[in-house]
Short mmCIF file of C-alpha atoms and ligand atoms in Angstrom, two decimals:
data_model
loop_
_atom_site.label_atom_id
_atom_site.label_comp_id
_atom_site.label_asym_id
_atom_site.label_seq_id
_atom_site.Cartn_x
_atom_site.Cartn_y
_atom_site.Cartn_z
CA MET A 1011 75.61 97.27 90.99
CA TYR A 1012 78.18 95.34 93.87
CA ASN A 1013 81.52 94.41 92.18
CA ALA A 1014 84.41 93.62 94.51
CA ALA A 1015 86.77 94.39 91.92
CA SER A 1016 85.33 98.14 90.79
CA LEU A 1017 87.59 100.86 91.54
CA LYS A 1018 84.63 102.63 92.54
CA ALA A 1019 83.80 102.99 96.38
CA GLU A 1020 80.04 102.71 96.06
CA GLU A 1021 80.39 99.76 94.01
CA PHE A 1022 82.82 97.77 95.74
CA ILE A 1023 81.05 98.63 99.23
CA SER A 1024 77.66 98.42 97.81
CA ASP A 1025 74.88 99.21 100.41
CA GLY A 1026 72.45 97.31 98.84
CA GLU A 1027 75.06 94.14 98.86
CA ILE A 1028 75.47 94.79 102.71
CA GLN A 1029 71.80 94.96 103.14
CA GLU A 1030 71.45 91.64 101.59
CA THR A 1031 74.02 90.47 103.35
CA LEU A 1032 72.40 91.02 107.05
CA ALA A 1033 69.14 89.84 105.69
CA TYR A 1034 70.67 86.60 104.73
CA ALA A 1035 72.68 86.62 107.73
CA ASP A 1036 69.50 86.76 110.15
CA ALA A 1037 67.43 84.33 108.25
CA ASN A 1038 70.19 81.61 108.62
CA ARG A 1039 71.15 82.87 111.66
CA ASP A 1040 69.87 79.26 113.48
CA ASN A 1041 70.54 77.45 110.57
CA THR A 1042 73.19 74.99 111.89
CA GLU A 1043 73.61 73.14 108.74
CA LEU A 1044 75.20 76.38 107.16
CA ILE A 1045 77.02 77.31 110.16
CA ASP A 1046 78.81 73.81 110.20
CA ARG A 1047 79.46 74.26 106.80
CA ILE A 1048 80.68 77.55 107.53
CA ILE A 1049 82.71 76.65 110.05
CA ALA A 1050 84.15 73.62 108.49
CA LYS A 1051 85.45 75.96 105.32
CA ALA A 1052 87.11 78.49 107.59
CA LYS A 1053 89.14 75.13 109.21
CA GLU A 1054 90.76 74.95 105.78
CA ARG A 1055 92.43 78.25 106.56
CA LYS A 1056 90.74 79.52 103.31
CA GLY A 1057 88.83 82.60 104.98
CA LEU A 1058 85.70 83.08 104.63
CA ASP A 1059 83.84 85.90 102.59
CA HIS A 1060 81.62 88.51 104.05
CA ARG A 1061 77.94 86.60 103.67
CA GLU A 1062 79.78 83.49 105.43
CA ALA A 1063 81.13 85.61 108.27
CA SER A 1064 78.02 87.66 108.89
CA VAL A 1065 76.15 84.55 109.23
CA LEU A 1066 78.43 83.29 112.30
CA LEU A 1067 78.32 86.95 113.72
CA ALA A 1068 74.40 86.93 113.46
CA CYS A 1069 74.83 83.18 114.87
CA GLU A 1070 74.30 83.50 119.41
CA ILE A 1071 73.99 79.59 119.29
CA PRO A 1072 76.60 79.33 122.38
CA GLU A 1073 77.94 75.89 121.48
CA LYS A 1074 78.65 77.14 117.34
CA ILE A 1075 80.50 80.36 118.90
CA ARG A 1076 82.71 78.39 121.44
CA GLU A 1077 83.53 76.62 118.49
CA ILE A 1078 84.28 79.99 116.64
CA TYR A 1079 86.81 80.94 119.30
CA ALA A 1080 88.50 77.56 119.56
CA LEU A 1081 88.95 77.85 115.73
CA ALA A 1082 90.42 81.41 115.70
CA GLU A 1083 92.88 80.34 118.78
CA GLN A 1084 93.92 77.55 116.84
CA ILE A 1085 94.57 79.60 113.32
CA LYS A 1086 96.38 82.45 115.85
CA LYS A 1087 98.83 79.73 117.00
CA ASP A 1088 99.42 77.84 113.38
CA TYR A 1089 99.92 81.17 111.51
CA TYR A 1090 101.24 83.76 114.18
CA GLY A 1091 102.16 81.61 117.14
CA ASN A 1092 102.70 83.09 120.38
CA ARG A 1093 104.17 86.28 119.42
CA ILE A 1094 103.09 89.99 119.92
CA VAL A 1095 104.71 92.53 117.79
CA LEU A 1096 104.97 95.71 119.89
CA PHE A 1097 104.74 99.53 118.56
CA ALA A 1098 103.67 103.03 119.62
CA PRO A 1099 101.64 105.78 118.22
CA LEU A 1100 103.74 109.04 117.66
CA TYR A 1101 101.64 112.13 117.25
CA LEU A 1102 103.10 114.49 115.23
CA SER A 1103 100.63 117.69 115.10
CA ASN A 1104 96.92 117.77 115.94
CA TYR A 1105 96.00 120.70 113.30
CA CYS A 1106 93.10 119.85 111.94
CA VAL A 1107 90.86 121.24 109.36
CA ASN A 1108 88.12 118.50 109.66
CA GLY A 1109 84.81 118.40 111.35
CA CYS A 1110 85.09 114.80 112.27
CA VAL A 1111 82.25 114.67 115.24
CA TYR A 1112 84.01 111.92 117.40
CA CYS A 1113 87.57 113.11 117.63
CA PRO A 1114 88.42 115.89 119.65
CA TYR A 1115 90.94 117.35 116.81
CA HIS A 1116 87.63 118.67 114.99
CA ALA A 1117 88.34 122.17 113.64
CA LYS A 1118 85.76 123.71 115.86
CA ASN A 1119 87.26 122.45 118.79
CA LYS A 1120 88.77 125.99 119.93
CA HIS A 1121 89.69 124.81 123.83
CA ILE A 1122 92.02 121.71 122.85
CA ALA A 1123 95.74 122.75 122.81
CA ARG A 1124 97.16 122.72 119.25
CA LYS A 1125 100.76 121.34 118.92
CA LYS A 1126 102.90 120.68 115.67
CA LEU A 1127 106.28 119.28 116.72
CA THR A 1128 109.33 120.97 115.37
CA GLN A 1129 111.86 118.44 113.91
CA ASP A 1130 113.87 119.13 117.19
CA GLU A 1131 110.79 117.91 119.20
CA ILE A 1132 110.15 115.12 116.87
CA ARG A 1133 113.90 114.04 117.78
CA GLN A 1134 113.38 114.19 121.35
CA GLU A 1135 110.19 112.35 121.59
CA VAL A 1136 111.70 109.59 119.44
CA ILE A 1137 114.88 109.32 121.74
CA ALA A 1138 112.26 108.83 124.76
CA LEU A 1139 110.45 106.11 122.68
CA GLN A 1140 113.72 104.37 121.95
CA ASP A 1141 114.78 104.79 125.69
CA MET A 1142 111.50 102.70 126.27
CA GLY A 1143 112.57 99.89 123.74
CA HIS A 1144 110.28 100.95 120.72
CA LYS A 1145 111.64 100.24 117.85
CA ARG A 1146 108.52 100.56 115.15
CA LEU A 1147 105.93 103.56 115.05
CA ALA A 1148 102.82 104.46 113.87
CA ILE A 1149 102.91 108.33 113.09
CA GLU A 1150 99.72 110.06 113.89
CA ALA A 1151 98.78 113.44 112.41
CA GLY A 1152 95.55 115.37 111.78
CA GLU A 1153 94.87 116.71 108.10
CA ASP A 1154 95.73 120.50 107.87
CA PRO A 1155 97.18 121.12 104.17
CA VAL A 1156 99.04 124.24 105.76
CA ASN A 1157 100.25 123.09 108.96
CA ASN A 1158 100.68 119.33 108.12
CA PRO A 1159 101.66 119.08 104.40
CA ILE A 1160 102.97 115.88 102.91
CA GLU A 1161 106.75 117.96 102.98
CA TYR A 1162 106.32 117.98 106.76
CA ILE A 1163 105.24 114.31 107.22
CA LEU A 1164 108.20 113.28 104.87
CA GLU A 1165 110.77 115.35 106.53
CA SER A 1166 109.56 113.86 110.07
CA ILE A 1167 110.05 110.53 108.36
CA LYS A 1168 113.93 111.07 107.31
CA THR A 1169 114.19 112.48 110.93
CA ILE A 1170 112.93 109.72 112.77
CA TYR A 1171 114.56 107.09 110.77
CA ARG A 1172 117.80 108.96 111.15
CA ILE A 1173 118.12 108.98 114.77
CA LYS A 1174 120.30 106.57 116.39
CA HIS A 1175 120.71 107.08 119.96
CA LYS A 1176 122.55 104.42 122.31
CA ASN A 1177 121.51 101.09 120.96
CA GLY A 1178 118.31 102.50 119.77
CA ALA A 1179 116.85 102.74 116.24
CA ILE A 1180 113.45 103.11 114.57
CA ARG A 1181 113.54 100.65 111.96
CA ARG A 1182 109.88 100.77 110.57
CA VAL A 1183 107.59 103.73 110.75
CA ASN A 1184 103.93 103.17 109.71
CA VAL A 1185 101.82 106.05 108.91
CA ASN A 1186 98.47 107.11 109.58
CA ILE A 1187 97.66 110.06 107.82
CA ALA A 1188 94.65 111.41 105.72
CA ALA A 1189 93.87 109.95 102.54
CA THR A 1190 95.63 111.72 99.96
CA THR A 1191 96.96 111.68 96.09
CA VAL A 1192 98.54 108.76 94.33
CA GLU A 1193 101.43 111.10 94.12
CA ASN A 1194 101.82 111.62 97.74
CA TYR A 1195 101.37 107.76 98.43
CA ARG A 1196 104.63 107.15 96.14
CA LYS A 1197 106.31 109.81 98.08
CA LEU A 1198 105.76 108.13 101.34
CA LYS A 1199 106.92 104.87 99.51
CA GLU A 1200 110.18 106.37 98.50
CA ALA A 1201 110.56 107.65 102.29
CA GLU A 1202 110.03 103.85 102.88
CA ILE A 1203 107.40 103.96 105.39
CA GLY A 1204 105.89 100.43 106.73
CA THR A 1205 102.14 100.04 106.88
CA TYR A 1206 99.68 103.02 105.69
CA ILE A 1207 96.90 102.96 107.68
CA LEU A 1208 93.83 104.81 107.17
CA PHE A 1209 90.71 103.50 109.14
CA GLN A 1210 87.49 104.25 106.95
CA GLU A 1211 85.44 104.88 110.42
CA THR A 1212 82.23 103.60 108.94
CA TYR A 1213 81.64 102.14 105.97
CA HIS A 1214 77.88 103.31 105.83
CA LYS A 1215 77.99 106.64 103.45
CA LYS A 1216 75.00 108.13 104.85
CA SER A 1217 76.31 107.99 108.31
CA TYR A 1218 79.98 108.62 106.94
CA GLU A 1219 78.57 112.01 105.49
CA GLN A 1220 77.11 113.01 108.94
CA LEU A 1221 79.81 111.59 111.06
CA HIS A 1222 81.99 113.86 108.66
CA PRO A 1223 79.81 117.39 108.46
CA THR A 1224 82.87 119.38 106.99
CA GLY A 1225 86.42 119.34 105.30
CA PRO A 1226 88.14 117.09 102.72
CA LYS A 1227 87.34 113.87 104.75
CA HIS A 1228 83.58 114.58 104.08
CA ASP A 1229 84.20 112.86 100.67
CA TYR A 1230 83.16 109.25 100.94
CA ALA A 1231 84.16 107.98 98.05
CA TYR A 1232 87.93 109.71 98.10
CA HIS A 1233 88.42 108.56 101.55
CA THR A 1234 87.16 105.03 100.88
CA GLU A 1235 89.12 104.69 97.52
CA ALA A 1236 92.48 106.00 99.24
CA MET A 1237 94.00 102.33 99.97
CA ASP A 1238 93.63 101.58 95.74
CA ARG A 1239 95.41 105.26 95.25
CA ALA A 1240 98.40 104.02 97.90
CA MET A 1241 98.78 100.80 96.33
CA GLU A 1242 98.72 102.82 92.66
CA GLY A 1243 101.43 104.54 94.25
CA GLY A 1244 103.63 101.45 95.22
CA ILE A 1245 102.40 100.98 98.88
CA ASP A 1246 101.81 97.07 99.33
CA ASP A 1247 101.05 96.96 102.81
CA VAL A 1248 97.68 98.87 103.97
CA GLY A 1249 96.12 98.82 107.26
CA LEU A 1250 92.17 99.06 107.29
CA GLY A 1251 89.95 99.41 110.60
CA VAL A 1252 86.62 100.86 111.37
CA LEU A 1253 86.01 103.23 114.49
CA PHE A 1254 83.46 100.56 116.59
CA GLY A 1255 80.54 102.54 118.11
CA LEU A 1256 79.93 105.18 115.06
CA GLU A 1257 77.47 102.98 113.27
CA MET A 1258 76.01 99.47 113.60
CA TYR A 1259 78.62 96.93 114.22
CA ARG A 1260 77.26 93.95 111.73
CA TYR A 1261 77.17 96.71 108.86
CA GLU A 1262 81.09 97.52 109.60
CA PHE A 1263 81.88 94.16 109.73
CA ALA A 1264 80.32 93.12 106.56
CA GLY A 1265 81.85 96.63 104.74
CA LEU A 1266 85.30 95.87 106.37
CA LEU A 1267 85.48 92.23 105.08
CA MET A 1268 84.36 93.68 101.54
CA HIS A 1269 86.66 95.91 101.48
CA ALA A 1270 89.56 93.17 101.95
CA GLU A 1271 87.98 91.40 99.76
CA HIS A 1272 88.04 94.25 97.13
CA LEU A 1273 91.69 94.89 97.75
CA GLU A 1274 92.39 91.36 97.13
CA ALA A 1275 90.48 91.43 93.71
CA VAL A 1276 91.71 94.28 92.36
CA HIS A 1277 95.35 94.51 93.97
CA GLY A 1278 96.01 90.31 94.48
CA VAL A 1279 96.62 91.19 97.94
CA GLY A 1280 94.35 91.97 101.04
CA PRO A 1281 95.11 94.20 104.03
CA HIS A 1282 98.34 93.98 105.90
CA THR A 1283 96.52 94.55 109.19
CA ILE A 1284 93.14 95.70 110.52
CA SER A 1285 92.53 97.53 113.51
CA VAL A 1286 89.46 97.25 115.42
CA PRO A 1287 89.35 100.89 117.68
CA ARG A 1288 86.27 101.55 119.60
CA VAL A 1289 85.26 105.30 120.20
CA LYS A 1290 86.83 106.62 123.66
CA ARG A 1291 86.31 109.39 126.00
CA ALA A 1292 88.10 112.41 124.78
CA ASP A 1293 88.54 116.68 125.32
CA ASP A 1294 85.01 117.24 123.87
CA ILE A 1295 83.73 113.45 123.35
CA ASP A 1296 81.37 111.87 125.24
CA PRO A 1297 81.20 108.11 123.55
CA SER A 1298 77.51 107.69 124.98
CA ALA A 1299 76.60 110.37 122.33
CA PHE A 1300 77.14 107.40 119.69
CA ASP A 1301 74.26 105.10 119.39
CA ASN A 1302 76.33 101.88 118.78
CA GLY A 1303 78.71 101.08 121.24
CA ILE A 1304 79.60 97.32 121.44
CA SER A 1305 80.04 94.95 124.34
CA ASP A 1306 83.23 93.53 125.36
CA ASP A 1307 81.72 90.25 124.01
CA VAL A 1308 80.66 91.68 120.96
CA PHE A 1309 84.09 92.79 120.59
CA ALA A 1310 85.79 89.89 121.33
CA LYS A 1311 83.25 87.88 118.77
CA ILE A 1312 84.21 90.44 115.96
CA CYS A 1313 88.24 89.69 116.49
CA ALA A 1314 87.26 85.80 116.68
CA LEU A 1315 85.95 86.33 113.40
CA ILE A 1316 88.42 88.65 111.68
CA ARG A 1317 90.81 85.95 112.42
CA ILE A 1318 89.20 83.18 110.84
CA SER A 1319 87.54 85.03 108.02
CA VAL A 1320 90.95 86.59 106.91
CA PRO A 1321 93.71 84.44 108.79
CA TYR A 1322 96.71 86.34 106.97
CA THR A 1323 96.12 89.48 107.89
CA GLY A 1324 97.47 90.54 111.23
CA MET A 1325 95.18 92.52 114.18
CA ILE A 1326 96.20 95.28 116.28
CA ILE A 1327 94.44 96.59 119.68
CA SER A 1328 95.81 99.94 120.62
CA THR A 1329 95.91 101.09 124.19
CA ARG A 1330 92.26 101.91 123.66
CA GLU A 1331 91.55 99.18 125.02
CA SER A 1332 91.52 97.89 128.97
CA GLN A 1333 94.44 95.23 130.29
CA SER A 1334 91.81 93.11 130.85
CA VAL A 1335 90.03 93.37 127.02
CA ARG A 1336 93.60 92.88 125.77
CA GLU A 1337 93.85 89.80 127.66
CA LYS A 1338 90.37 88.76 126.44
CA VAL A 1339 91.24 89.12 123.08
CA LEU A 1340 95.23 88.23 122.27
CA PRO A 1341 94.65 84.36 122.06
CA LEU A 1342 91.88 85.12 119.64
CA GLY A 1343 94.25 86.40 116.60
CA VAL A 1344 95.72 89.72 117.54
CA SER A 1345 98.92 90.00 116.25
CA GLN A 1346 100.18 93.74 117.40
CA ILE A 1347 99.48 95.92 120.18
CA SER A 1348 100.75 99.28 121.15
CA GLY A 1349 102.24 99.80 124.34
CA GLY A 1350 103.39 102.69 126.92
CA SER A 1351 101.48 104.85 124.34
CA ARG A 1352 100.96 108.62 124.84
CA THR A 1353 97.97 110.07 122.64
CA SER A 1354 98.92 113.91 123.26
CA VAL A 1355 101.22 115.52 121.01
CA GLY A 1356 104.81 115.60 122.78
CA GLY A 1357 103.35 113.48 125.26
CA TYR A 1358 106.46 111.08 125.43
CA VAL A 1359 108.97 113.93 126.62
CA THR A 1360 106.65 116.20 128.48
CA PRO A 1361 103.39 113.96 129.90
CA GLU A 1362 100.25 116.06 130.46
CA THR A 1363 99.05 116.29 133.83
CA GLU A 1364 95.45 116.99 135.03
CA GLU A 1365 95.99 120.70 134.87
CA ASP A 1366 97.40 120.80 131.56
CA VAL A 1367 94.88 121.95 128.89
CA THR A 1368 95.15 118.69 126.76
CA SER A 1369 96.38 117.99 123.11
CA ALA A 1370 95.61 113.98 123.57
CA GLN A 1371 93.63 112.43 120.71
CA PHE A 1372 91.49 110.06 123.16
CA ASP A 1373 91.88 108.74 127.00
CA VAL A 1374 94.24 105.95 126.92
CA SER A 1375 92.86 102.89 128.99
CA ASP A 1376 95.98 100.44 129.44
CA GLN A 1377 98.44 103.12 131.07
CA ARG A 1378 100.75 100.65 132.27
CA THR A 1379 104.48 101.25 131.09
CA LEU A 1380 106.17 99.30 128.09
CA ASP A 1381 107.86 97.55 130.36
CA GLU A 1382 105.01 96.37 132.40
CA ILE A 1383 103.57 95.27 129.16
CA ILE A 1384 106.25 93.30 128.07
CA HIS A 1385 106.36 91.31 131.59
CA TRP A 1386 102.55 90.71 131.57
CA LEU A 1387 102.83 89.40 127.84
CA ILE A 1388 106.07 86.75 128.92
CA ARG A 1389 103.59 86.39 132.10
CA LEU A 1390 100.96 84.76 129.63
CA ASP A 1391 103.50 82.84 127.80
CA TYR A 1392 103.52 85.46 124.66
CA ILE A 1393 106.62 86.37 123.06
CA PRO A 1394 107.00 90.00 123.07
CA SER A 1395 108.35 90.68 119.28
CA PHE A 1396 110.22 93.97 118.12
CA CYS A 1397 110.69 92.46 114.72
CA THR A 1398 110.67 94.86 111.59
CA ALA A 1399 112.24 92.15 109.46
CA CYS A 1400 110.03 91.32 106.94
CA TYR A 1401 109.63 94.93 105.30
CA ARG A 1402 113.39 95.40 105.42
CA GLU A 1403 114.35 91.90 103.69
CA GLY A 1404 111.30 93.39 101.00
CA ARG A 1405 108.77 90.95 102.37
CA THR A 1406 106.05 93.22 101.70
CA GLY A 1407 102.21 92.56 100.16
CA ASP A 1408 101.84 89.11 98.65
CA ARG A 1409 105.29 87.80 99.42
CA PHE A 1410 104.92 88.23 103.24
CA MET A 1411 101.30 86.39 102.90
CA SER A 1412 103.28 83.31 100.87
CA LEU A 1413 105.52 83.38 104.02
CA CYS A 1414 102.54 83.27 106.65
CA LYS A 1415 100.56 80.78 104.14
CA ASN A 1416 103.67 78.70 104.13
CA MET A 1417 103.69 78.85 107.63
CA GLN A 1418 107.34 79.54 107.85
CA ILE A 1419 106.67 81.49 110.62
CA LEU A 1420 108.30 79.28 113.05
CA ASN A 1421 111.47 79.48 111.12
CA CYS A 1422 111.49 83.26 110.29
CA CYS A 1423 109.47 85.41 112.80
CA HIS A 1424 109.94 83.40 115.69
CA PRO A 1425 113.82 83.53 115.70
CA ASN A 1426 113.55 86.95 114.63
CA ALA A 1427 111.10 88.02 117.69
CA LEU A 1428 113.70 85.83 119.79
CA MET A 1429 116.61 88.34 118.56
CA THR A 1430 114.65 91.54 118.81
CA LEU A 1431 113.35 90.29 122.45
CA LYS A 1432 116.73 89.73 123.67
CA GLU A 1433 117.82 93.55 122.77
CA TYR A 1434 114.90 94.71 124.64
CA LEU A 1435 116.22 92.63 127.50
CA GLU A 1436 119.76 93.75 127.18
CA ASP A 1437 119.24 97.64 126.49
CA TYR A 1438 115.97 98.34 128.26
CA ALA A 1439 114.38 95.94 130.54
CA GLY A 1440 113.65 95.95 134.38
CA GLU A 1441 115.26 92.97 136.21
CA GLU A 1442 112.06 90.81 136.75
CA THR A 1443 111.21 91.03 132.96
CA ARG A 1444 114.86 90.47 132.18
CA LYS A 1445 114.94 87.11 134.09
CA LEU A 1446 111.62 86.06 132.74
CA GLY A 1447 112.22 86.83 129.30
CA LEU A 1448 115.90 85.25 129.55
CA LYS A 1449 114.18 82.03 130.64
CA LEU A 1450 111.49 82.58 127.60
CA ILE A 1451 113.94 82.62 125.08
CA GLU A 1452 115.79 79.85 126.30
CA ARG A 1453 112.87 77.79 125.85
CA GLU A 1454 111.43 79.15 122.91
CA LEU A 1455 114.79 79.00 121.17
CA GLU A 1456 114.14 74.76 120.89
CA THR A 1457 110.77 75.02 119.36
CA ILE A 1458 112.62 76.41 115.92
CA PRO A 1459 111.98 73.42 113.57
CA ASN A 1460 114.92 74.11 111.30
CA PRO A 1461 117.96 72.92 112.79
CA LYS A 1462 120.46 75.32 110.73
CA VAL A 1463 118.33 78.27 112.30
CA ARG A 1464 117.51 77.12 115.75
CA ARG A 1465 122.02 77.25 115.72
CA ILE A 1466 122.08 80.61 114.05
CA ALA A 1467 119.55 82.07 116.24
CA GLY A 1468 121.21 80.65 119.41
CA GLU A 1469 124.71 82.26 117.93
CA HIS A 1470 123.08 85.59 117.00
CA ILE A 1471 121.42 85.86 120.22
CA HIS A 1472 124.81 84.95 122.30
CA ASP A 1473 126.34 87.77 120.08
CA ILE A 1474 123.57 90.43 120.85
CA ALA A 1475 124.74 89.58 124.80
CA THR A 1476 127.96 90.57 123.68
CA GLY A 1477 126.86 93.93 122.15
CA LYS A 1478 126.31 93.03 118.48
CA ARG A 1479 122.37 94.22 116.88
CA ASP A 1480 120.24 94.07 114.36
CA PHE A 1481 120.22 90.41 113.45
CA ARG A 1482 117.52 89.18 111.17
CA PHE A 1483 116.13 86.27 109.17
N1 SAM B 2448 93.80 112.37 110.20
C1 SAM B 2448 93.53 110.77 109.84
C2 SAM B 2448 92.61 110.62 109.23
O1 SAM B 2448 91.66 111.30 109.05
O2 SAM B 2448 92.59 109.51 108.86
C3 SAM B 2448 94.60 110.51 110.97
C4 SAM B 2448 93.90 109.60 112.00
S1 SAM B 2448 93.38 109.99 113.60
C5 SAM B 2448 95.10 110.34 113.78
C6 SAM B 2448 93.68 108.13 114.22
C7 SAM B 2448 92.39 107.44 114.33
O3 SAM B 2448 92.03 107.85 115.71
C8 SAM B 2448 91.24 107.70 113.75
O4 SAM B 2448 91.23 107.25 112.51
C9 SAM B 2448 89.95 107.47 114.48
O5 SAM B 2448 89.58 106.60 114.06
C10 SAM B 2448 90.54 107.58 115.52
N2 SAM B 2448 89.76 108.29 116.75
C11 SAM B 2448 89.46 109.51 116.55
N3 SAM B 2448 88.53 109.85 117.81
C12 SAM B 2448 88.67 108.84 118.15
C13 SAM B 2448 88.03 108.87 119.54
N4 SAM B 2448 87.48 109.77 120.32
N5 SAM B 2448 88.10 107.54 120.41
C14 SAM B 2448 89.15 106.30 119.27
N6 SAM B 2448 89.31 106.81 118.43
C15 SAM B 2448 89.40 107.89 117.78
#
């Protein structure tokens, strides 16, 4: 029944295979010989399959867990360096016809404020985001064929790319909208989106159906097979994720890796990113109503295991997580974080107050401004990056993966990160952030291995101070 290369959801995410994987992981959780062999394989940077990774997830031997964390940190350093890419979500509309029981946008919620941005309101929101310094957005919308049809999404993407305000520009629009048809994915590709992101929420079919009792999202197979349709429509970069807290985390973790293996088996390229959201409090949603919440330690272990299992896949942590949790997982393999986020529709121009009837999707834990986040990252020795070069240079799908595999990141992503940070420092940073950032750029320029790239990057950084923008390797 289990077949990673099948196009049927129930065959590439086979419940039987997951159950066997969990039993195998339980049986081997103390098998140090096997665990050492799996860790040795991960050290070769070839990744782990869902069975191997599940054994490590079940293992509770402190010494082995320390080894896994150290390896995750090393792999993160080798492939991603100390760069952290920044983005912000932009909520276009919270109209939704689905019945997702964990999401306040569910159709039965009558007291949430329903809002849909006009193109002019989108313009205002994007200008506010550009004025913070953002270059990369993830647009979000509920599923509603009448209020949020694909034409609305496409028009909004066009609007966003067209806005040029001062030195601002949104250079990459990622899209997080409900599962759709190949034809619509093709249209999104033509609209030049970056990553298509769709969270599976849960891989457990029965729970999935209970958690999505009504609406088009109820269809497990249609949702689970969406990434295949997206890739058929020409989208190379897809982003997976599960909503941790809904189902047993070990089940989700195995399912997530099986999904990645499936994409690799069928399309020759794995997911571009994996997100690890946890259920949060929201309007009429109480996270404690779900039985499968995970502790911060388990959360960190999952992040470390994703990093060593799929070394070439970016990992995203949103502002659902607090500063301290983000600090804990950043070194374990996170490559992208959001900053200064608002999850309400129109929230960048008009932040909600306590008295407002909320339109937000969930409560944000990390409420710092983007500048505070940049400052914090620099203090922690990370390079905040606003780079969007890869996709604009056509380095998507397996072409991005090969950049990563050939470890060209230091000659490519690293200078791009420094140049885009310099833009941020010139145009948007507070005084303290600017001082720290300039010192960091000076230091980090020296670590570019190729002397020619180092020289050119240095020249571009100088040119940015004189007003030029948008250099990239
Ligand atoms: N409507 C689209 C869909 O169905 O995929 C877009 C996704 S929605 C705007 C973004 C994601 O937010 C969802 O996929 C879900 O995982 C997450 N989400 C929903 N409710 C949440 C909550 N209470 N806490 C944290 N994340 C939540």
